[in-house]
Coordinates of C-alpha atoms and ligand atoms in Angstrom, one line a residue:
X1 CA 0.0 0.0 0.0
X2 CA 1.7 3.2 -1.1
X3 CA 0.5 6.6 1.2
X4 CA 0.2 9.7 -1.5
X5 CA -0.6 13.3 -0.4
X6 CA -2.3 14.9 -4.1
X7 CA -1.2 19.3 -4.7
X8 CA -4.2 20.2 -6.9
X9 CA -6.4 17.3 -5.9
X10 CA -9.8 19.3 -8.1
X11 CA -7.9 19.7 -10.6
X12 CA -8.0 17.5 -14.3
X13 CA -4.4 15.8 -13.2
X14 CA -6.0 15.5 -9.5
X15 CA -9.3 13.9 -10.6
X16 CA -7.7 11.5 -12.7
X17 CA -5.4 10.7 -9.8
X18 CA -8.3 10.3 -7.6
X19 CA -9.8 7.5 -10.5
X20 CA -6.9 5.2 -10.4
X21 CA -6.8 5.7 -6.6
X22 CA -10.6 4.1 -7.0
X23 CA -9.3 1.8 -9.4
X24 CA -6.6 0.5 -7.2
X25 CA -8.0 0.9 -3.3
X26 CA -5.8 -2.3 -2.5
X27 CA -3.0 -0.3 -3.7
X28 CA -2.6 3.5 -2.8
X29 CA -4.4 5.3 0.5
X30 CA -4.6 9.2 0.2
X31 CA -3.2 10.6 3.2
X32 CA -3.4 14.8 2.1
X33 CA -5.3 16.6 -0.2
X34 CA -4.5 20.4 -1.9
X35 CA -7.0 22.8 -3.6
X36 CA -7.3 26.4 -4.0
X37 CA -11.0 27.5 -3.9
X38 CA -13.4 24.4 -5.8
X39 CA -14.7 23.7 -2.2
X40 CA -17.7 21.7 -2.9
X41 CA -15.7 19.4 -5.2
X42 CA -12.6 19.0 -2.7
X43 CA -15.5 18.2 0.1
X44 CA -16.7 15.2 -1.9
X45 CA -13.2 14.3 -2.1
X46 CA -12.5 14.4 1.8
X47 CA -15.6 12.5 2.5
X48 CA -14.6 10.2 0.0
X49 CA -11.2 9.3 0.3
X50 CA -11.1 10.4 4.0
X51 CA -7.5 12.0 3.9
X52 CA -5.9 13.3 7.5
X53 CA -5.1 16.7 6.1
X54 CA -6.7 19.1 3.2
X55 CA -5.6 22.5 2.5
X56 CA -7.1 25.1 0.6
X57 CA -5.9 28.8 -0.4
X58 CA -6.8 31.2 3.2
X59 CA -8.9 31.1 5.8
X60 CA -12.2 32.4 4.1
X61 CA -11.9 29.5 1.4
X62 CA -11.2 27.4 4.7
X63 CA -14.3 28.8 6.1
X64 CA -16.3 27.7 3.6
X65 CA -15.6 24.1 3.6
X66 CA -16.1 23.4 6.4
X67 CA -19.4 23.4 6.7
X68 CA -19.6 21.0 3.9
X69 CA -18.2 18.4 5.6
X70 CA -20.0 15.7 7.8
X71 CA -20.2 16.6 11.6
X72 CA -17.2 15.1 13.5
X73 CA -14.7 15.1 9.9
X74 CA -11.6 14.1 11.2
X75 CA -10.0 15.6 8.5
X76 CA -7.6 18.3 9.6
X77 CA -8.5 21.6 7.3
X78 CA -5.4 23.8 7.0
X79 CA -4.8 26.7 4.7
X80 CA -2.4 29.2 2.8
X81 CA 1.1 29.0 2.3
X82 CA 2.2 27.0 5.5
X83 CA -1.5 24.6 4.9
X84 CA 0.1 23.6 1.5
X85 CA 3.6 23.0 2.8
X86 CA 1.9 20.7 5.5
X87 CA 0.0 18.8 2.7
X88 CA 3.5 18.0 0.8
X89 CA 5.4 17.2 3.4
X90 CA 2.6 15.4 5.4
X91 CA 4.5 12.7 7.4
X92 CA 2.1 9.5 7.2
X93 CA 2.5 10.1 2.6
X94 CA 5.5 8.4 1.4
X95 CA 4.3 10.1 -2.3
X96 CA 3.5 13.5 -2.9
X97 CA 1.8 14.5 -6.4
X98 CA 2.1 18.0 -7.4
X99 CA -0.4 18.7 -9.5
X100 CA -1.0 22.4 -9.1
X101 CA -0.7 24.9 -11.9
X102 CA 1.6 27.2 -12.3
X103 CA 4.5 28.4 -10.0
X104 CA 1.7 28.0 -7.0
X105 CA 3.3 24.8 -7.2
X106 CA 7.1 25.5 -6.6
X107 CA 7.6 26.1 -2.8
X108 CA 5.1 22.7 -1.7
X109 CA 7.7 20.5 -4.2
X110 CA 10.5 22.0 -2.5
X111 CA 8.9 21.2 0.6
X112 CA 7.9 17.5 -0.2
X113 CA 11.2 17.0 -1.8
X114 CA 12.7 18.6 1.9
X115 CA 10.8 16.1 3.5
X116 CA 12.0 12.9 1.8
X117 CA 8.8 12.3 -0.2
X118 CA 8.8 10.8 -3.2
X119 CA 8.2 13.1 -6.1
X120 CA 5.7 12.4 -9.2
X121 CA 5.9 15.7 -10.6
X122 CA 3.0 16.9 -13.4
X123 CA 3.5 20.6 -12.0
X124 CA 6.2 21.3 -15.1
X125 CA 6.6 25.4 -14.0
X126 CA 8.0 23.7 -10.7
X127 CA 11.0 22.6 -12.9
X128 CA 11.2 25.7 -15.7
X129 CA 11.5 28.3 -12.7
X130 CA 14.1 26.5 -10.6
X131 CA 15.8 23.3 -12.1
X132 CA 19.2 23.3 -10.4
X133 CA 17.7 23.8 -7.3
X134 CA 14.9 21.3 -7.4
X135 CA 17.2 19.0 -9.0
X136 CA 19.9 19.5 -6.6
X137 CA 18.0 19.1 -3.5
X138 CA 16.4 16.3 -5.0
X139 CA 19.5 14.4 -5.5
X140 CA 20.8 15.6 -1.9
X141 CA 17.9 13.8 0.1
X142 CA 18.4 11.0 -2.4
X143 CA 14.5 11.2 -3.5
X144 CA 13.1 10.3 -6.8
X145 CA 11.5 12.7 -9.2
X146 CA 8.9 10.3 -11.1
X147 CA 7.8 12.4 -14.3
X148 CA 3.5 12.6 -14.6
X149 CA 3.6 14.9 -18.0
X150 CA 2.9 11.9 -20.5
X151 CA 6.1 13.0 -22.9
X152 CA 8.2 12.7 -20.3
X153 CA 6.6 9.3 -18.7
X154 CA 7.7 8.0 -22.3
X155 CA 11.2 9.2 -21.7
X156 CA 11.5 7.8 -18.7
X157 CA 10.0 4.6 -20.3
X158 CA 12.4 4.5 -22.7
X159 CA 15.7 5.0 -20.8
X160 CA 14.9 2.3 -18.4
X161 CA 17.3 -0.3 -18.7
X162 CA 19.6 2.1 -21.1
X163 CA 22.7 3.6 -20.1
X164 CA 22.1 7.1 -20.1
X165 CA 25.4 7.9 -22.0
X166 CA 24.5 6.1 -25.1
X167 CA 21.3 8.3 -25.2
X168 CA 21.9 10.9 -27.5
X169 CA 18.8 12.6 -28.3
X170 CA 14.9 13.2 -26.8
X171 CA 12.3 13.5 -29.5
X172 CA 9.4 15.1 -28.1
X173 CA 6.0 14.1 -29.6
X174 CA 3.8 17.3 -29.9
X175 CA -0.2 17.3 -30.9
X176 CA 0.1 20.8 -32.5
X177 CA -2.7 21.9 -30.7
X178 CA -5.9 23.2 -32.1
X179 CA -4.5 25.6 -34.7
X180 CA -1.7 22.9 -36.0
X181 CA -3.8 23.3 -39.6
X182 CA -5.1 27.1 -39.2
X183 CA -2.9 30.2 -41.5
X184 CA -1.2 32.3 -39.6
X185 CA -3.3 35.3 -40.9
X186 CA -5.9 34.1 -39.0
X187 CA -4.4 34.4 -36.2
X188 CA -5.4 37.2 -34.8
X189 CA -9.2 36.2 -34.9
X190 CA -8.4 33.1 -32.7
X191 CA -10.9 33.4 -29.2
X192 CA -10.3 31.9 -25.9
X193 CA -13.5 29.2 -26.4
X194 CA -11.2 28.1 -29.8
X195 CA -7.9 28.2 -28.3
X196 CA -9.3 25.5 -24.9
X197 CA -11.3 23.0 -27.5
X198 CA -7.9 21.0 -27.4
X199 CA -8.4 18.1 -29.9
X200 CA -6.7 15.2 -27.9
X201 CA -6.0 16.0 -23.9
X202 CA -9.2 17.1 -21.9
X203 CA -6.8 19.5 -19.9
X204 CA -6.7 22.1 -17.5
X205 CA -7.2 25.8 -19.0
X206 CA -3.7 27.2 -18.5
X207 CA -2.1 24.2 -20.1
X208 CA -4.5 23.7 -22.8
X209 CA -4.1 27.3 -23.9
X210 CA -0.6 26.6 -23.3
X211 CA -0.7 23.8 -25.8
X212 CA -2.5 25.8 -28.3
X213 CA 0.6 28.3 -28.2
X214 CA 3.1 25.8 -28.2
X215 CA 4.3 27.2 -24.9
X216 CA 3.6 24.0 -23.4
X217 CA 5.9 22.2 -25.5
X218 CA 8.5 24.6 -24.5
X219 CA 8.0 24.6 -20.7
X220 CA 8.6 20.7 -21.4
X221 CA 11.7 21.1 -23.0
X222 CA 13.0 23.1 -20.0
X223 CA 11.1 19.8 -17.6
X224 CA 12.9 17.7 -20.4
X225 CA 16.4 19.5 -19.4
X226 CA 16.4 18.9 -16.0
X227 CA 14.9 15.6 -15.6
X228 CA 17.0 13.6 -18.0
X229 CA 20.3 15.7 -18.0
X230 CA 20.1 16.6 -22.1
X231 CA 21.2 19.9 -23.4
X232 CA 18.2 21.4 -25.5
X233 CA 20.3 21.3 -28.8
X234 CA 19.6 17.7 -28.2
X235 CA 16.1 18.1 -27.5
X236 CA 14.3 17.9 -30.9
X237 CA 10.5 19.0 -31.0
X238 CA 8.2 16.7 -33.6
X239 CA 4.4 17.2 -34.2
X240 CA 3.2 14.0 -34.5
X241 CA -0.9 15.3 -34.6
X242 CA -2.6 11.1 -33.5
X243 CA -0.8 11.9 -29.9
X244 CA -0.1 8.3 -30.1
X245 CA 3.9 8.2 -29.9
X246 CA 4.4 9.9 -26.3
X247 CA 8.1 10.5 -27.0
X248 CA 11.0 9.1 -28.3
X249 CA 15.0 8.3 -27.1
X250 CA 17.7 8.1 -29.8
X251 CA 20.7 6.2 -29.1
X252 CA 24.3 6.0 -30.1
X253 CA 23.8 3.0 -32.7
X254 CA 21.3 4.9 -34.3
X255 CA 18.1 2.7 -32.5
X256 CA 15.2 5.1 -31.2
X257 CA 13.2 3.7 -28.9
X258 CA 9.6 4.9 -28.6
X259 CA 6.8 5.0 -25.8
X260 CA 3.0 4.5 -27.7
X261 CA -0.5 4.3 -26.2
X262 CA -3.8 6.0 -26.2
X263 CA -3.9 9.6 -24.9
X264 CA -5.0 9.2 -21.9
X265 CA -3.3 10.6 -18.5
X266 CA -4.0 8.0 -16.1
X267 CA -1.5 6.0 -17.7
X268 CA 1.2 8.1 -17.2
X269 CA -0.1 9.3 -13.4
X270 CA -0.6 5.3 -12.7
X271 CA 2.9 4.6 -13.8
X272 CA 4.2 7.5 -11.7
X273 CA 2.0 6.3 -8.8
X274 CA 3.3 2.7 -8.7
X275 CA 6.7 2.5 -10.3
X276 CA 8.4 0.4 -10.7
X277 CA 5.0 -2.0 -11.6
X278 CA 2.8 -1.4 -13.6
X279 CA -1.0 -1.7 -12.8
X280 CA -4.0 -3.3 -15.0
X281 CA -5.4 -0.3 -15.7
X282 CA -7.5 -1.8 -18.8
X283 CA -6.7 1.0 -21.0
X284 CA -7.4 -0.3 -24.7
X285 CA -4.3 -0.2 -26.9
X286 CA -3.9 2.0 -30.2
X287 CA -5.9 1.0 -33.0
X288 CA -2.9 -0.2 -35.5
X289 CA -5.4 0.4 -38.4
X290 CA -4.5 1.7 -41.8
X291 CA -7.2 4.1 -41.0
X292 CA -5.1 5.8 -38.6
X293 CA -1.7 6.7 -40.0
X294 CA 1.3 8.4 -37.4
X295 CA 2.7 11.3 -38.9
X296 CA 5.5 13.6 -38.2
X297 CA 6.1 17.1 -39.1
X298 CA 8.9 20.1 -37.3
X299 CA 7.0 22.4 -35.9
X300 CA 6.2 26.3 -37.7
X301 CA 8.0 28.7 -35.5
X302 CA 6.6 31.6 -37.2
X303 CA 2.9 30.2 -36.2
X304 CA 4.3 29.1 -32.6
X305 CA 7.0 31.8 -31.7
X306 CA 6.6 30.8 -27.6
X307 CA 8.5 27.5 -28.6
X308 CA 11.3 29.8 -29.7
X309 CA 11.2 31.8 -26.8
X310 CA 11.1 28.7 -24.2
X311 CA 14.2 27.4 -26.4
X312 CA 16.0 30.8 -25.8
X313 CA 15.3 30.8 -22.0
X314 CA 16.5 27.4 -22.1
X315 CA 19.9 27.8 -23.4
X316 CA 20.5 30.9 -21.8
X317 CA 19.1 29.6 -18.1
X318 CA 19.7 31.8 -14.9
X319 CA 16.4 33.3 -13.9
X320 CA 15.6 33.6 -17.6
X321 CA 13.2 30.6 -17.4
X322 CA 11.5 31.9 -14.7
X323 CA 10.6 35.3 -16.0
X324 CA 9.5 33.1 -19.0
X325 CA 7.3 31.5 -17.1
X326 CA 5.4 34.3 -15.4
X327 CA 5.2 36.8 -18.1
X328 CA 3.3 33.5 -19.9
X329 CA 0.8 33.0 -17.1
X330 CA 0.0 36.5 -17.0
X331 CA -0.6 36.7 -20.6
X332 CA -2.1 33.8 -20.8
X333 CA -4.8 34.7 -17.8
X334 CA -5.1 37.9 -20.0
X335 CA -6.0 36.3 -22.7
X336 CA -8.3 33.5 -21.0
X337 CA -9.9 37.1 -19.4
X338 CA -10.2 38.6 -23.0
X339 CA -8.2 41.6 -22.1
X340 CA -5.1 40.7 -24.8
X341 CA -4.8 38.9 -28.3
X342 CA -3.7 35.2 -28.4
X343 CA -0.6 36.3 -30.6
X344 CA -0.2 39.0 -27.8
X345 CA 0.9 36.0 -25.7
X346 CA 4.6 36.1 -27.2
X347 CA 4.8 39.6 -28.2
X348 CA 4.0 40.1 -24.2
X349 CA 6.6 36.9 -23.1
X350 CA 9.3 38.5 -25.7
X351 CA 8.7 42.1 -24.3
X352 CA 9.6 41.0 -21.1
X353 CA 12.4 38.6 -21.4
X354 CA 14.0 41.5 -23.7
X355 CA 13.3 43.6 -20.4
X356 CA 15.5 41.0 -18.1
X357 CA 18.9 41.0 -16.5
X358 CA 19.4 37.3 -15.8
X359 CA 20.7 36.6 -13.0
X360 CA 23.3 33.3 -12.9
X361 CA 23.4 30.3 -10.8
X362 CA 20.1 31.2 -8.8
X363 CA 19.2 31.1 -6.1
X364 CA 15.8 30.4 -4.6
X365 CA 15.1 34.3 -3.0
X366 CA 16.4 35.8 -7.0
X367 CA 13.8 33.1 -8.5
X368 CA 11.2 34.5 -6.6
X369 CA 12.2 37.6 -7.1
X370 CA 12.4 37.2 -11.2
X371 CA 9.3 35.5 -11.1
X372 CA 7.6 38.3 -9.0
X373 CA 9.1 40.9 -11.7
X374 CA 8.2 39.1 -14.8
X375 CA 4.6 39.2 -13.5
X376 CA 4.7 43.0 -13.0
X377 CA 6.6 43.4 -16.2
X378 CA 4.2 41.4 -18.0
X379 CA 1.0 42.8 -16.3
X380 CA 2.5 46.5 -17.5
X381 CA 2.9 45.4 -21.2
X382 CA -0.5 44.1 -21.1
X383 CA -2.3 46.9 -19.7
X384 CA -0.2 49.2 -22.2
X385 CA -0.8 47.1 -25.0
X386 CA 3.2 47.9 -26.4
X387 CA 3.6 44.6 -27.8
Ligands
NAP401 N1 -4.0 18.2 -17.4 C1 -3.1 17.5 -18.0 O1 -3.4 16.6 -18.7 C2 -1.6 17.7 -17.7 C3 -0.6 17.0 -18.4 C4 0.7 17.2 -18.0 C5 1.1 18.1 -17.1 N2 0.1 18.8 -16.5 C6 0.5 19.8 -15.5 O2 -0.1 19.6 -14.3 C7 -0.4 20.8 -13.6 C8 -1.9 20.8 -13.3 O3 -2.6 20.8 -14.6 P1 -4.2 20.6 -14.6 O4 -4.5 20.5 -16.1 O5 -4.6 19.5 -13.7 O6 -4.7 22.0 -14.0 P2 -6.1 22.4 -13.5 O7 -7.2 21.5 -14.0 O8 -6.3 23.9 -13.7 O9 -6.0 22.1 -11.9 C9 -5.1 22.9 -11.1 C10 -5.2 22.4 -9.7 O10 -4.4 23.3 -8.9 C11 -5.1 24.0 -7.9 N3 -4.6 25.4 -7.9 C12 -4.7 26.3 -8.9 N4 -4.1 27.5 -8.5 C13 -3.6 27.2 -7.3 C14 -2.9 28.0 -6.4 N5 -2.5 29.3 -6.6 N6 -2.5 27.5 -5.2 C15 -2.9 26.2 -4.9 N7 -3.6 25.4 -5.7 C16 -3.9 25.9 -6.9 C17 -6.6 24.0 -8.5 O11 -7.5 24.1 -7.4 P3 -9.0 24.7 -7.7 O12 -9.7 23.6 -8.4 O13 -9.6 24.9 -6.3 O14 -8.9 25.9 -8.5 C18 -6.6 22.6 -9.1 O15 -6.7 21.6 -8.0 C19 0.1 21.9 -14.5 O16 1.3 22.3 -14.1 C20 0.1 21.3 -15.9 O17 1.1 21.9 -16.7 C21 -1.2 18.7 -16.7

C-alpha cells in the first residue's frame, strides 16, 4: 500500500489521480489533499477518500468548507502557504503528487522534496522556474523525481534499462494543438472558447491554452532539461498530430526507442503512482489500423514563436526561465480574461524577457524575485498594450 498526499487534488491531473486511486484501493491510500478554492468538489473528495489533512488557499476559502463536511470530519482543514507545505510534506505520505498549476506549485515541491517524499511531478513550472535547485536538492535527500507529464513518462519509459550515456537525443512528440492546420493570418481572430477545445487532452485551461501556443511544448523542454540531463540542442520538438507516440530516445547505434499508447493521463499518473510495476489499468491499446496513420512534421515557428522563446530561456538559463514563465501565465490569464490577443501572448513573453537582466546560478530568493518581476513586467505590457 503506497500513502500519497495529491497538490491540486480538483484539478484535471488531481481527478484523474483520484480514479486510479478508486481503481486500485488495495493499492494506494490518500493521506493529504490540496485545492485552492473548488470547495464543494474537494469536500466530496475528503468525505470520500477520507484523507488526515486538506488545504485550501486562506482562511475564508477554509471557512467555507467546512461546513460542507460531515459533523465530526476528522479531516484536519489547513490553509495558505504554510497549509500547503503541510500537505507536501505530510508525514504519514511516502508520495506527494504536485499537481498544481503554475508556479503555486514551486515552494510545496520544495517542501515534499525537503521532506523525503517521493516526487511524481506533473507541475512542469516547478521545474522551468528552478531546475538546479529542485534538482539539486532532490539528488541531496536521495529522492526520486517520477515524471507525470505523459512526454516525459515515455522518456522515462524509454531510458529504463539504457545507459544514459548512449542516449543521445529526446524526441518530443507534440499534438500541435488546435490551430496545427489554421494560417497564420488568422491568427489574430483566434478566441479563448477556440484556443481551450484542445483536440486530444481534456486538460486544465492554463495548459491547454498553453498547448494551443506551443508554450507548453516549451516549458517541457525546460522539464525535459532537468529531468533527463540533455542539453536542448539535443532536444528535438516533432508534431506528431494522433498523440499516439508519447516521445522518443535516440541512441548511439542509431536505434530510437519509442513510448506508444492511447492519450490518456492515467497512464502516465498510474505509472508515476506505482513504479516500478505497472497496474492493470484496462486501457485499450492503439488502434494499429490503416485508418489511422502516425505522422511527423517540425514544428512552424513563425505560427508558434513561444516555442522559440522557451528554447531561448533554455539555453540561456539563470532566472531567464523563470521570468519566461510568469510573463506567460499573466498573458495567458489575459487572454483567458479577454483583455489581450492570443498572438499578444509572445509579443507580451518577448517584451519581457528583452526587459530582463538574468541573473546566474540562482538562487531560490532571485527566482522569486524574477518571477515576481516578470509578473509585473508582464501585467505593464499588457495593460499598455506595447507589444
Ligand atoms: N492536465 C493534464 O493533462 C496535464 C498533463 C501534463 C502536465 N500537467 C501539469 O499539471 C499541472 C496541473 O494541470 P491541470 O490541467 O490539472 O490544471 P487544473 O485542471 O487547472 O487544476 C489545477 C489544480 O491546482 C489548484 N490550484 C490552482 N491554482 C492554485 C494556487 N494558486 N494554489 C494552490 N492550488 C492551486 C486547483 O484548485 P481549484 O480547483 O480549487 O482551482 C486545481 O486543483 C500543471 O502544471 C500542468 O502543466 C497537466
Amino acid at each position: 500500500m503506497k500513502t500519497v498526499s495529491i497538490l491540486g487534488s480538483t484539478g484535471s491531473i488531481g481527478r484523474n489521480t483520484l480514479d486510479v486511486v478508486r481503481q486500485f484501493p488495495e493499492c494506494f491510500d490518500v493521506k493529504a489533499l490540496a485545492a485552492k478554492h473548488s470547495v464543494t468538489l474537494l469536500a466530496e473528495q475528503i468525505r470520500e477518500f477520507a484523507p488526515e489533512a486538506a488545504a485550501v488557499f486562506d482562511e475564508n476559502t477554509a471557512r467555507q468548507l467546512e461546513p460542507l463536511l460531515p459533523a465530526g470530519c476528522p479531516t484536519r482543514i489547513l490553509f495558505g502557504a504554510e497549509g500547503y507545505t503541510s500537505v507536501a510534506s505530510w508525514e504519514s505520505a511516502s508520495l506527494t503528487l504536485t499537481a498544481m498549476v503554475g508556479a503555486a506549485g514551486l515552494l510545496p515541491t520544495l517542501a515534499a522534496i525537503d521532506s523525503g517524499k517521493t516526487i511524481a511531478l506533473a507541475n512542469k513550472e516547478t521545474l522551468v522556474m528552478a531546475g538546479s535547485l529542485v534538482t539539486a536538492l532532490a539528488a541531496a535527500r536521495e529522492v526520486a523525481i517520477l515524471p507525470v507529464d505523459s512526454e516525459h513518462s515515455a522518456i522515462f519509459q524509454c531510458l529504463q534499462g539504457q545507459r544514459r550515456e548512449d542516449a543521445v537525443q529526446i524526441l518530443l512528440t507534440a499534438s500541435g494543438g488546435p490551430f496545427h492546420r489554421r494560417a497564420r493570418e488568422e491568427f489574430a481572430a483566434i478566441t479563448p472558447a477556440e484556443a481551450l477545445r484542445h483536440p486530444n487532452w481534456p486538460m486544465g485551461a492554463k495548459i491547454t491554452i498553453d498547448s494551443a501556443t506551443l508554450m507548453n511544448k516549451g516549458l517541457e523542454v525546460i522539464e525535459a532539461k532537468w529531468l533527463f540531463g540533455m542539453p536542448p540542442d539535443r532536444i528535438r520538438v516533432v508534431v506528431h498530430p494522433q498523440s499516439i507516440i508519447h516521445s522518443m530516445v535516440a541512441f548511439r547505434d542509431g536505434s530510437v526507442i519509442a513510448q506508444l499508447g492511447v492519450p490518456d493521463m492515467k497512464g502516465p499518473i498510474a505509472y508515476a503512482l506505482s513504479y516500478p510495476d505497472r497496474l492493470a489499468l484496462g486501457q485499450p491499446l492503439p488502434a494499429f489500423s490503416s485508418d489511422m496513420p502516425l505522422t511527423f512534421s517540425d514544428p512552424d515557428l513563425a505560427k508558434f514563436p513561444c516555442l522559440d522563446l522557451a528554447y531561448e530561456a533554455c539555453r540561456r538559463g539563470g532566472t531567464l526561465p523563470a521570468v519566461l514563465n510568469a510573463a506567460n501565465e499573466v498573458a495567458v490569464n489575459a487572454f483567458l480574461q479577454e483583455r489581450t490577443a492570443f498572438m499578444s501572448i509572445p509579443a507580451i513573453v518577448r517584451g519581457t524577457m528583452d526587459a530582463h537582466v538574468p541573473v546566474d546560478d540562482p538562487g531560490l530568493e532571485d527566482i522569486l524575485a524574477a518571477d515576481g518581476w516578470g509578473r509585473q513586467k508582464a501585467s505593464e505590457l499588457t495593460s499598455s498594450g506595447d507589444r
